XYZ file of N, CA and C in Angstrom:
816
model
N 13.832 -6.493 29.403
C 13.689 -7.760 29.782
C 12.425 -8.321 29.687
N 12.328 -9.506 29.451
C 10.823 -10.306 29.342
C 10.803 -11.475 30.134
N 9.820 -11.685 31.077
C 9.626 -12.677 32.016
C 8.651 -13.685 31.219
N 9.078 -14.914 30.880
C 8.382 -15.742 30.095
C 7.603 -16.867 31.255
N 6.410 -17.055 31.204
C 5.631 -17.980 32.188
C 5.142 -18.930 31.357
N 5.638 -20.358 31.458
C 5.062 -21.451 30.686
C 4.337 -22.141 31.638
N 3.278 -23.127 30.846
C 2.430 -23.960 31.772
C 3.081 -24.697 33.000
N 4.380 -24.925 32.759
C 4.963 -25.779 33.789
C 5.838 -24.951 34.719
N 5.517 -23.619 34.812
C 6.263 -22.797 35.601
C 5.558 -22.493 36.845
N 5.844 -21.148 37.406
C 5.291 -20.873 38.671
C 3.878 -20.220 38.699
N 3.571 -19.889 37.407
C 2.339 -19.117 37.244
C 2.344 -17.569 37.366
N 1.286 -17.002 37.128
C 1.280 -15.541 37.050
C 1.221 -15.005 38.514
N 1.660 -13.726 38.675
C 1.332 -13.087 40.049
C -0.027 -12.395 40.028
N -0.551 -12.451 41.381
C -1.832 -11.992 41.510
C -1.927 -10.534 41.278
N -0.583 -9.776 41.279
C -0.794 -8.315 40.942
C -0.405 -8.016 39.548
N -0.312 -9.125 38.581
C -0.265 -8.743 37.340
C -1.265 -7.858 36.662
N -0.799 -6.701 35.936
C -1.743 -5.858 35.234
C -2.524 -6.208 34.262
N -2.141 -7.524 33.610
C -3.063 -7.860 32.640
C -4.280 -8.553 33.356
N -3.950 -9.213 34.342
C -5.213 -9.669 35.224
C -6.046 -8.663 35.927
N -5.297 -7.603 36.509
C -6.065 -6.759 37.273
C -6.736 -5.725 36.029
N -6.357 -5.276 35.199
C -6.884 -4.265 34.210
C -6.955 -4.512 32.881
N -6.617 -5.734 32.475
C -6.582 -6.025 31.045
C -5.405 -5.217 30.243
N -4.263 -5.019 30.923
C -3.350 -4.315 30.409
C -2.353 -5.192 29.496
N -2.656 -5.426 28.508
C -1.948 -6.172 27.603
C -2.507 -6.762 26.272
N -1.933 -7.518 25.538
C -2.456 -8.086 24.305
C -2.085 -9.422 24.075
N -2.727 -10.086 22.928
C -2.376 -11.493 22.993
C -2.449 -11.864 21.319
N -1.703 -12.964 20.949
C -1.641 -13.578 19.537
C -2.169 -15.014 19.715
N -3.012 -15.627 19.025
C -3.364 -16.859 18.846
C -2.847 -17.484 17.581
N -1.927 -18.349 17.674
C -1.202 -18.800 16.406
C -1.356 -20.313 16.129
N -1.806 -20.356 14.860
C -2.121 -21.955 14.356
C -0.622 -22.548 14.085
N -0.465 -23.557 14.639
C 0.663 -24.376 14.406
C 0.541 -25.581 13.694
N 1.587 -26.105 12.883
C 1.586 -27.325 12.303
C 3.038 -27.987 12.590
N 3.024 -28.909 13.572
C 4.321 -29.475 13.995
C 5.088 -28.252 14.748
N 6.252 -27.970 14.343
C 7.075 -27.005 14.885
C 6.913 -25.687 14.167
N 6.222 -25.676 13.029
C 6.093 -24.384 12.293
C 4.690 -23.649 12.654
N 4.821 -22.368 12.310
C 3.696 -21.467 12.637
C 3.172 -20.851 11.348
N 1.775 -20.916 11.103
C 1.263 -20.035 10.042
C 1.151 -18.629 10.333
N 1.480 -17.799 9.291
C 1.425 -16.460 9.397
C 2.233 -15.894 10.622
N 3.467 -16.456 10.688
C 4.484 -16.224 11.809
C 4.926 -14.792 11.612
N 5.486 -14.393 10.537
C 5.796 -12.864 10.490
C 4.959 -11.892 10.710
N 3.554 -12.354 10.224
C 2.420 -11.326 10.547
C 2.101 -11.235 11.968
N 2.070 -12.317 12.720
C 1.811 -12.299 14.098
C 2.990 -11.554 14.900
N 4.172 -11.883 14.412
C 5.231 -11.229 15.229
C 5.181 -9.616 15.005
N 4.891 -9.328 13.771
C 4.956 -7.748 13.416
C 3.774 -7.069 14.039
N 2.532 -7.848 14.165
C 1.401 -7.025 14.891
C 1.778 -6.970 16.239
N 2.244 -7.965 16.961
C 2.360 -7.791 18.314
C 3.557 -6.955 18.779
N 4.316 -6.874 18.141
C 5.366 -5.871 18.260
C 5.033 -4.550 17.988
N 4.257 -4.337 16.962
C 3.738 -2.881 16.677
C 2.480 -2.322 17.767
N 1.676 -3.322 18.025
C 0.535 -3.015 18.986
C 1.087 -2.996 20.402
N 2.115 -3.564 20.930
C 2.799 -3.404 22.135
C 3.350 -2.018 22.130
N 3.921 -1.591 21.053
C 4.458 -0.325 21.145
C 3.493 0.903 21.191
N 2.336 0.547 20.477
C 1.186 1.446 20.810
C 0.732 1.649 22.153
N 0.848 0.432 22.812
C 0.490 0.542 24.446
C 1.695 0.797 25.433
N 2.650 1.034 24.851
C 3.915 1.250 25.571
C 4.548 0.257 26.383
N 4.358 -0.904 25.854
C 4.854 -2.251 26.349
C 6.220 -2.632 25.658
N 7.154 -2.589 26.282
C 8.505 -2.773 25.575
C 8.778 -4.464 25.304
N 8.969 -4.669 24.232
C 9.198 -6.111 23.780
C 10.028 -6.256 22.676
N 10.875 -7.161 22.366
C 11.714 -7.330 21.296
C 11.250 -8.381 20.217
N 11.125 -8.081 19.148
C 10.505 -9.057 18.290
C 11.386 -10.320 18.156
N 12.666 -10.272 18.458
C 13.572 -11.467 18.518
C 13.224 -12.434 19.767
N 12.756 -11.779 20.794
C 12.233 -12.587 22.049
C 11.083 -13.392 21.742
N 10.093 -12.883 20.986
C 8.897 -13.333 20.762
C 9.127 -14.448 19.618
N 9.813 -14.249 18.623
C 10.297 -15.099 17.587
C 11.019 -16.471 18.336
N 11.794 -16.276 19.255
C 12.477 -17.292 19.896
C 11.710 -18.245 20.795
N 10.422 -17.493 21.210
C 9.528 -18.045 22.123
C 8.740 -19.109 21.258
N 8.380 -18.738 20.070
C 7.439 -19.373 19.255
C 8.222 -20.668 18.683
N 9.523 -20.469 18.468
C 10.598 -21.525 17.968
C 10.634 -22.462 19.234
N 10.902 -22.086 20.700
C 11.060 -22.876 21.694
C 9.710 -23.733 21.947
N 8.601 -23.182 21.778
C 7.229 -23.723 21.952
C 6.935 -24.796 20.980
N 7.565 -24.458 19.790
C 7.359 -25.543 18.608
C 8.174 -26.966 18.965
N 9.337 -26.483 19.455
C 10.214 -27.681 19.840
C 9.724 -28.243 20.984
N 9.234 -27.814 22.041
C 8.746 -28.407 23.285
C 7.392 -29.012 23.203
N 6.602 -28.545 22.303
C 4.988 -28.824 22.445
C 4.581 -29.716 21.151
N 5.280 -29.660 19.891
C 4.905 -30.297 18.753
C 4.496 -31.585 19.052
N 5.357 -32.497 19.782
C 5.224 -34.004 19.897
C 4.015 -34.227 20.744
N 3.438 -33.324 21.524
C 2.402 -33.612 22.295
C 1.084 -33.619 21.429
N 1.072 -33.046 20.214
C -0.138 -33.067 19.425
C 0.036 -33.933 18.188
N 1.127 -34.489 18.103
C 1.366 -35.449 16.923
C 1.401 -34.771 15.573
N 0.684 -35.411 14.622
C 0.539 -34.797 13.295
C -0.610 -33.706 13.218
N -1.331 -33.682 14.166
C -2.404 -32.652 14.262
C -2.022 -31.278 14.379
N -2.725 -30.258 13.838
C -2.358 -28.928 14.146
C -2.696 -28.644 15.759
N -2.262 -27.501 16.122
C -2.571 -27.112 17.389
C -2.279 -25.617 17.518
N -2.594 -25.102 18.617
C -2.802 -23.682 18.806
C -1.870 -23.361 19.865
N -0.977 -22.138 19.604
C -0.161 -21.675 20.528
C -0.745 -20.211 20.953
N -0.745 -19.924 22.191
C -1.359 -18.491 22.546
C -0.227 -17.911 23.202
N -0.055 -16.625 23.063
C 1.077 -15.713 23.552
C 0.339 -14.477 24.148
N 0.352 -14.337 25.515
C -0.338 -13.268 26.243
C 0.901 -12.391 26.664
N 0.847 -11.066 26.330
C 1.924 -10.249 26.725
C 1.229 -9.120 27.654
N 1.714 -9.083 28.775
C 1.073 -8.024 29.853
C 2.226 -7.061 30.152
N 1.910 -6.166 30.822
C 2.742 -5.041 31.195
C 3.746 -5.364 32.398
N 3.162 -6.569 33.124
C 3.832 -7.079 34.197
C 3.187 -6.505 35.574
N 3.864 -6.500 36.581
C 3.403 -5.884 37.850
C 3.792 -4.581 38.318
N 3.044 -3.642 38.981
C 3.634 -2.339 39.522
C 2.630 -1.353 39.257
N 3.146 -0.276 39.728
C 2.437 0.901 39.478
C 1.296 0.982 40.606
N 0.749 2.208 40.788
C -0.158 2.509 41.721
C -1.488 2.646 41.032
N -2.443 1.777 41.369
C -3.720 1.784 40.570
C -3.518 1.684 38.996
N -4.084 2.596 38.434
C -4.001 2.386 37.042
C -2.773 3.105 36.396
N -2.026 3.739 37.388
C -0.714 4.520 36.867
C 0.405 3.420 36.448
N 1.056 3.719 35.568
C 2.256 2.719 35.044
C 3.366 2.768 36.041
N 3.983 1.428 36.078
C 5.229 1.307 36.895
C 6.335 2.096 36.250
N 7.197 2.613 37.191
C 8.373 3.236 36.752
C 9.114 2.401 35.723
N 9.550 1.191 36.139
C 10.194 0.337 35.349
C 9.265 -0.958 34.997
N 9.189 -1.098 33.745
C 8.151 -2.092 33.192
C 9.125 -3.556 32.656
N 8.490 -4.591 33.484
C 9.061 -6.052 33.102
C 7.973 -6.606 32.773
N 7.770 -6.846 31.453
C 6.388 -7.429 30.905
C 6.545 -9.087 31.071
N 5.343 -9.457 31.140
C 5.245 -11.043 31.414
C 4.860 -11.431 29.931
N 5.391 -12.471 29.596
C 4.823 -13.292 28.410
C 4.341 -14.625 28.874
N 2.958 -14.914 28.647
C 2.300 -16.055 29.334
C 2.170 -17.064 28.046
N 2.617 -18.232 27.996
C 2.497 -19.132 26.982
C 1.748 -20.230 27.262
N 0.762 -20.406 26.560
C -0.282 -21.770 26.536
C -0.437 -22.351 25.094
N -0.900 -23.710 25.239
C -1.312 -24.249 23.898
C -2.607 -24.848 23.969
N -2.982 -25.410 22.925
C -4.449 -26.122 23.053
C -4.443 -27.013 21.713
N -5.297 -28.060 21.662
C -5.505 -28.800 20.329
C -6.264 -27.858 19.342
N -6.178 -28.035 18.057
C -6.941 -27.283 16.994
C -8.377 -27.371 17.257
N -9.057 -26.523 17.144
C -10.625 -26.738 17.115
C -10.996 -27.460 15.885
N -12.194 -28.013 15.945
C -12.790 -28.706 14.731
C -13.074 -27.573 13.624
N -12.645 -27.997 12.541
C -12.864 -26.845 11.395
C -14.195 -27.195 10.818
N -14.808 -26.297 10.139
C -16.196 -26.324 9.656
C -16.252 -27.242 8.187
N -17.055 -28.039 7.976
C -17.149 -28.769 6.905
C -17.378 -27.808 5.570
N -16.912 -28.146 4.354
C -17.154 -27.385 3.136
C -18.520 -26.985 2.975
N -18.975 -25.866 2.273
C -20.091 -25.699 1.906
C -20.693 -24.458 2.660
N -19.969 -24.113 3.734
C -20.464 -22.667 4.231
C -21.016 -23.035 5.654
N -21.213 -21.974 6.562
C -21.640 -22.072 7.976
C -22.780 -21.258 8.115
N -23.402 -21.557 9.232
C -24.459 -20.493 9.681
C -23.967 -19.493 10.769
N -24.326 -18.280 10.531
C -24.014 -17.213 11.345
C -25.294 -16.307 11.639
N -25.130 -15.662 12.768
C -26.303 -14.950 13.174
C -25.811 -13.366 13.589
N -26.661 -12.648 13.808
C -26.322 -11.107 14.053
C -26.399 -11.085 15.570
N -25.344 -10.620 16.433
C -25.610 -10.557 17.806
C -26.242 -9.269 18.157
N -27.051 -9.339 19.315
C -27.576 -8.087 19.699
C -26.919 -7.170 20.738
N -25.551 -7.547 20.906
C -24.692 -6.989 21.855
C -23.870 -5.929 20.986
N -23.946 -4.497 21.326
C -23.392 -3.799 20.394
C -21.758 -3.624 20.625
N -20.947 -3.340 19.543
C -19.545 -3.360 19.711
C -19.179 -1.877 19.568
N -18.331 -1.424 20.643
C -17.877 -0.106 20.603
C -16.286 -0.119 20.450
N -15.750 0.780 19.604
C -14.452 0.739 19.363
C -13.741 2.093 19.827
N -12.882 2.068 20.570
C -11.967 3.407 21.111
C -11.169 3.539 19.850
N -11.174 4.768 19.028
C -10.213 4.996 17.904
C -8.754 4.852 18.334
N -8.470 5.028 19.651
C -6.767 5.140 19.941
C -6.331 3.671 20.159
N -7.450 2.818 20.374
C -7.024 1.343 20.579
C -7.712 0.568 19.443
N -8.073 0.980 18.241
C -8.690 0.214 17.115
C -7.617 -0.819 16.667
N -8.049 -2.047 16.336
C -7.380 -3.063 15.858
C -6.640 -3.767 16.833
N -6.366 -3.379 17.674
C -5.412 -3.862 18.755
C -5.980 -5.248 19.612
N -5.416 -6.437 19.504
C -5.994 -7.480 20.207
C -5.592 -7.295 21.665
N -6.264 -6.448 22.197
C -6.113 -6.371 23.757
C -6.601 -7.479 24.522
N -6.301 -7.472 25.867
C -6.976 -8.659 26.698
C -8.414 -8.203 27.031
N -8.790 -6.982 26.766
C -10.202 -6.550 27.242
C -11.038 -6.949 25.991
N -11.630 -8.173 26.122
C -12.610 -8.725 25.264
C -13.893 -8.901 25.918
N -14.294 -7.993 26.662
C -15.574 -8.277 27.504
C -16.725 -8.377 26.572
N -16.761 -7.327 25.515
C -17.877 -7.316 24.744
C -18.113 -8.597 23.680
N -16.881 -9.088 23.378
C -17.189 -10.392 22.675
C -17.691 -11.576 23.571
N -17.094 -11.446 24.948
C -17.725 -12.608 25.798
C -19.234 -12.268 25.855
N -19.687 -11.164 26.209
C -21.139 -11.007 26.375
C -21.794 -11.406 25.078
N -21.376 -11.041 24.102
C -21.926 -11.376 22.857
C -22.238 -13.064 22.737
N -20.875 -13.449 23.130
C -21.001 -15.101 22.884
C -21.909 -15.812 23.826
N -22.583 -15.104 24.790
C -23.666 -15.702 25.483
C -24.945 -16.065 24.607
N -24.682 -15.283 23.434
C -26.042 -15.629 22.504
C -26.047 -16.709 21.745
N -24.940 -17.323 21.511
C -24.854 -18.617 20.811
C -25.834 -19.661 21.342
N -26.649 -20.243 20.212
C -27.516 -21.301 20.610
C -27.095 -22.556 20.322
N -26.019 -22.753 19.600
C -25.453 -23.981 19.299
C -25.337 -24.378 17.792
N -26.184 -23.834 16.915
C -26.111 -23.866 15.414
C -25.302 -23.151 14.906
N -25.068 -21.787 15.377
C -24.209 -20.818 14.597
C -22.583 -21.100 14.692
N -21.832 -21.060 13.618
C -20.526 -20.919 13.761
C -19.952 -19.701 14.334
N -20.740 -18.571 14.223
C -20.115 -17.319 14.594
C -21.188 -16.322 14.736
N -21.180 -15.321 15.545
C -22.181 -14.211 15.718
C -21.268 -12.827 15.343
N -22.250 -12.270 14.326
C -21.545 -10.873 14.001
C -21.984 -9.730 14.697
N -21.135 -8.794 14.982
C -21.257 -7.760 15.882
C -21.392 -6.433 15.000
N -22.390 -5.634 15.519
C -22.539 -4.215 14.741
C -22.260 -3.229 15.724
N -22.097 -1.851 15.305
C -21.972 -1.012 16.126
C -23.111 -0.289 16.443
N -23.176 0.772 17.352
C -24.761 1.315 17.718
C -25.465 1.661 16.494
N -24.984 1.969 15.592
C -25.829 2.459 14.191
C -26.212 1.193 13.482
N -25.955 -0.102 13.921
C -26.370 -1.296 13.191
C -25.423 -1.566 11.995
N -24.270 -0.892 11.895
C -23.418 -1.239 10.863
C -22.454 -2.406 11.257
N -22.266 -3.498 10.397
C -21.586 -4.594 10.673
C -20.098 -4.475 10.572
N -19.369 -4.820 11.787
C -18.134 -4.540 11.893
C -17.021 -5.979 11.879
N -17.430 -6.867 12.624
C -16.704 -8.087 12.814
C -17.479 -9.103 13.583
N -16.881 -10.515 13.507
C -17.520 -11.460 14.400
C -16.881 -11.427 15.752
N -17.312 -12.196 16.578
C -16.811 -12.356 17.725
C -15.379 -12.725 17.914
N -14.987 -13.531 16.896
C -13.704 -14.004 16.777
C -13.049 -13.993 15.413
N -13.835 -13.211 14.612
C -13.385 -13.278 13.135
C -13.381 -11.814 12.405
N -12.880 -11.574 11.381
C -13.093 -10.598 10.670
C -14.009 -10.712 9.260
N -14.628 -9.904 8.768
C -15.459 -10.039 7.650
C -14.971 -9.505 6.401
N -15.154 -10.114 5.221
C -14.675 -9.927 4.028
C -15.888 -10.178 2.939
N -16.513 -9.178 2.302
C -17.501 -9.392 1.463
C -16.995 -9.424 0.077
N -17.546 -10.318 -0.847
C -17.352 -10.470 -2.120
C -18.394 -9.895 -3.087
N -18.303 -8.713 -3.572
C -19.210 -8.353 -4.667
C -18.831 -8.669 -6.153
N -19.495 -8.218 -7.031
C -19.262 -8.709 -8.642
C -17.944 -8.201 -8.972
N -17.686 -6.831 -8.575
C -16.597 -6.388 -9.166
C -15.540 -5.909 -8.173
N -15.785 -6.055 -6.808
C -14.787 -5.522 -5.783
C -15.073 -6.487 -4.546
N -14.151 -6.257 -3.642
C -14.201 -6.914 -2.348
C -14.308 -5.683 -1.484
N -15.129 -5.958 -0.297
C -15.486 -5.011 0.737
C -15.178 -5.445 1.974
N -14.347 -4.758 2.955
C -14.256 -5.053 4.174
C -14.110 -3.814 5.206
N -14.587 -3.962 6.482
C -14.297 -2.550 7.433
C -12.992 -2.225 7.364
N -12.951 -0.771 7.534
C -11.294 -0.375 7.810
C -10.774 -0.474 9.030
N -9.596 -0.640 9.331
C -9.015 -0.979 10.602
C -9.468 -0.084 11.680
N -9.581 1.191 11.351
C -10.071 2.268 12.523
C -11.233 1.877 12.881
N -12.125 1.087 12.250
C -13.360 0.656 12.774
C -13.602 -0.632 13.633
N -12.379 -1.236 13.561
C -12.382 -2.704 14.017
C -11.847 -2.746 15.740
N -12.424 -3.636 16.369
C -11.795 -3.914 17.637
C -10.697 -4.710 17.419
N -10.595 -5.850 16.385
C -9.549 -6.639 16.447
C -9.211 -6.436 14.835
N -7.955 -6.180 14.406
C -7.767 -6.201 12.972
C -6.779 -7.622 12.907
N -7.488 -8.708 12.454
C -6.650 -10.001 12.514
C -5.621 -9.958 11.349
N -4.748 -10.837 11.623
C -3.494 -10.925 10.775
C -3.997 -11.880 9.491
N -5.035 -12.709 9.703
C -5.588 -13.424 8.701
C -6.294 -12.359 7.625
N -6.899 -11.483 8.169
C -7.478 -10.357 7.432
C -6.526 -9.554 6.455
N -5.393 -9.378 7.270
C -4.440 -8.504 6.439
C -3.728 -9.309 5.424
N -3.450 -10.608 5.733
C -2.950 -11.519 4.475
C -3.663 -11.810 3.635
N -5.167 -11.844 3.653
C -6.220 -12.114 2.527
C -6.174 -10.840 1.638
N -6.077 -9.482 2.443
C -6.153 -8.466 1.482
C -4.790 -8.238 0.750
N -3.572 -8.522 1.174
C -2.565 -8.770 0.458
C -2.510 -9.646 -0.721
N -3.143 -10.712 -0.443
C -3.324 -11.743 -1.577
C -4.180 -11.127 -2.754
N -5.099 -10.531 -2.226
C -6.191 -10.089 -3.295
C -5.557 -8.975 -4.002
N -4.746 -7.999 -3.344
C -4.143 -6.813 -4.011
C -2.984 -7.288 -5.005
N -2.232 -8.405 -4.497
C -1.280 -8.974 -5.510
C -1.832 -9.801 -6.670
N -3.259 -10.041 -6.421
C -3.920 -10.758 -7.657
C -4.730 -9.704 -8.545
N -4.569 -8.413 -8.294
C -5.196 -7.290 -9.101
C -6.736 -6.970 -8.475
N -6.983 -7.587 -7.654
C -8.498 -7.348 -7.145
C -8.625 -5.936 -6.685
N -9.894 -5.565 -6.644
C -10.108 -4.101 -6.231
C -10.729 -4.331 -4.686
N -10.240 -3.411 -3.678
C -10.751 -3.610 -2.458
C -11.191 -2.288 -1.917
N -12.425 -2.345 -1.310
C -13.056 -0.948 -0.758
C -13.014 -1.211 0.640
N -12.302 -0.498 1.421
C -12.601 -0.432 2.936
C -13.555 0.364 3.478
N -14.610 -0.111 3.894
C -15.718 0.745 4.366
C -16.481 -0.053 5.513
N -17.198 0.538 6.390
C -18.038 -0.230 7.222
C -19.144 -0.811 6.352
N -19.717 -2.020 6.710
C -20.649 -2.708 5.998
C -21.992 -2.628 6.435
N -22.726 -2.040 5.629
C -24.090 -1.672 5.788
C -25.030 -3.061 5.597
N -25.656 -3.491 6.502
C -26.747 -4.737 6.430
C -27.216 -4.973 5.151
N -27.718 -3.842 4.260
C -28.325 -3.802 3.033
C -27.341 -4.429 1.974
N -26.203 -4.302 2.176
C -25.114 -4.902 1.142
C -25.353 -6.231 1.107
N -25.720 -6.921 2.011
C -25.725 -8.583 2.226
C -27.124 -8.939 1.478
N -27.876 -8.051 1.033
C -29.223 -8.383 0.325
C -29.056 -7.922 -0.910
N -27.941 -7.189 -1.516
C -27.967 -6.592 -2.792
C -27.685 -7.546 -3.840
N -28.136 -7.266 -5.072
C -28.010 -8.259 -6.175
C -26.639 -8.721 -6.452
N -25.739 -7.860 -6.153
C -24.350 -7.867 -6.639
C -23.461 -8.755 -5.496
N -24.206 -9.324 -4.492
C -23.408 -10.074 -3.601
C -22.960 -11.335 -3.981
N -21.624 -11.710 -3.941
C -21.089 -13.053 -4.351
C -20.980 -14.004 -3.163
N -20.685 -13.290 -2.027
C -20.478 -14.147 -0.825
C -19.931 -13.317 0.291
N -19.951 -13.971 1.650
C -19.603 -13.345 2.865
C -18.588 -14.373 3.469
N -17.272 -13.698 3.755
C -16.450 -14.716 4.411
C -16.101 -14.291 5.765
N -15.845 -15.312 6.584
C -15.365 -15.032 8.065
C -13.703 -15.464 7.883
N -12.901 -14.633 8.499
C -11.432 -15.080 8.417
C -10.717 -14.954 9.845
N -10.048 -15.756 10.293
C -9.216 -15.489 11.360
C -7.915 -16.511 11.054
N -6.859 -16.369 11.971
C -5.639 -16.936 11.821
C -5.739 -18.495 12.117
N -6.780 -18.933 12.854
C -6.836 -20.209 13.315
C -7.729 -21.171 12.189
N -8.973 -20.606 12.010
C -9.798 -21.417 11.052
C -9.671 -21.048 9.668
N -8.846 -19.900 9.355
C -8.664 -19.773 8.097
C -9.718 -18.872 7.480
N -10.310 -19.435 6.372
C -11.396 -18.745 5.543
C -12.687 -19.514 5.545
N -13.464 -19.189 6.030
C -15.031 -19.775 6.042
C -16.068 -18.759 5.372
N -16.804 -19.592 4.439
C -17.775 -18.860 3.840
C -19.279 -18.924 4.609
N -19.843 -18.065 4.566
C -21.201 -17.903 5.331
C -22.319 -18.365 4.311
N -23.139 -19.339 4.539
C -24.012 -19.856 3.798
C -25.443 -19.297 4.143
N -25.600 -19.067 5.421
C -26.976 -18.460 5.930
C -26.526 -17.343 7.101
N -27.120 -16.122 6.892
C -26.995 -15.293 8.060
C -28.449 -15.112 8.675
N -28.629 -15.547 9.895
C -29.973 -15.486 10.541
C -30.848 -16.336 9.659
N -31.850 -15.864 9.264
C -32.846 -16.592 8.446
C -32.719 -16.429 6.920
N -31.570 -15.575 6.411
C -31.442 -15.434 5.042
C -30.380 -16.275 4.407
N -30.655 -16.839 3.342
C -29.591 -17.814 2.645
C -28.669 -16.673 1.812
N -27.313 -17.034 1.919
C -26.625 -16.303 1.090
C -25.744 -17.079 -0.035
N -25.365 -16.429 -1.152
C -24.534 -17.151 -2.067
C -23.256 -17.629 -1.423
N -22.760 -18.832 -1.874
C -21.534 -19.473 -1.219
C -20.402 -19.383 -2.450
N -19.397 -18.820 -2.127
C -18.455 -18.508 -3.257
C -17.094 -19.029 -2.760
N -16.088 -19.847 -3.271
C -14.839 -20.147 -2.966
C -13.760 -19.525 -3.433
N -14.021 -18.337 -3.987
C -13.132 -17.542 -4.584
C -11.872 -17.128 -3.716
N -12.231 -16.677 -2.467
C -11.167 -16.233 -1.640
C -10.211 -17.367 -1.239
N -10.725 -18.424 -0.986
C -9.869 -19.801 -0.649
C -9.018 -19.936 -1.895
N -9.363 -19.860 -2.965
C -8.436 -20.198 -4.049
C -7.353 -19.252 -4.322
N -7.556 -17.894 -3.994
C -6.678 -16.851 -4.044
C -5.721 -16.805 -2.922
N -6.238 -17.241 -1.746
C -5.510 -17.059 -0.506
C -5.356 -18.190 0.151
N -4.169 -18.769 0.495
C -3.810 -20.299 1.062
C -2.759 -19.910 2.211
N -3.303 -19.878 3.332
C -2.448 -19.603 4.596
C -1.331 -20.471 4.868
N -1.723 -21.895 4.326
C -0.699 -22.851 4.514
C 0.701 -22.538 3.916
N 0.415 -21.542 2.950
C 1.904 -21.390 2.286
C 3.001 -20.393 3.061
N 2.276 -19.869 4.163
C 3.024 -19.073 5.139
C 3.654 -19.855 6.110
N 3.677 -21.111 6.134
C 4.247 -21.755 7.347
C 5.814 -21.536 7.386
N 6.080 -21.119 8.759
C 7.656 -20.821 8.972
C 8.092 -21.556 10.217
């Protein structure tokens, strides 16, 4: 059983475990009219990650809610794109941290206009001073516990499009809301899923496109020195809402801008 909470409904209980403990996960889906980008990827990830957390949910129920939201909300945003957010919590119950005997999950549905997309030519990014830690048992899951990203976001000065977070050893992992893909002369480099706080569906789709096109991909944590090596062709920030964004400057260092990934990977082809 899934309890769906929409903006025009009664709201969420004060005893919801997502609110109390961050006990849940979420998906942020770019919509165009009634259609969703990367729909299958979002559904697959949410069901798989809910399974890892032990939250029961049927893929068909989530799929039906995307369809219902598209029908109900598309007219509100006209021809412009919009963003659908699905928050899945374990619901209420249990004593303290202990799980309820019977779990009735809540699915909280909200929407918002599309954010302004960056102009062509690349964006400015900076390195966050707030370290990112990743529990290997929760690696990659887009859980509701995003406090490290919230704290890092306090460092935005206004010029940066994104802040890139590193682990305690200074190795680059991901942005506050994006994944990283680096283009080198003969290969593409991206941190492996087990090192990531969030393994985005746009990252997954981009890697699928690269592999299908015959490109070589090396999954390893990114050393800062890689971004100053002679073989660097470009650094990309990717997520399912903004798509693919090249970085032209990281801190005070200018980077080469390459549009290769955008020509290989077009998420608009995934509209469902």
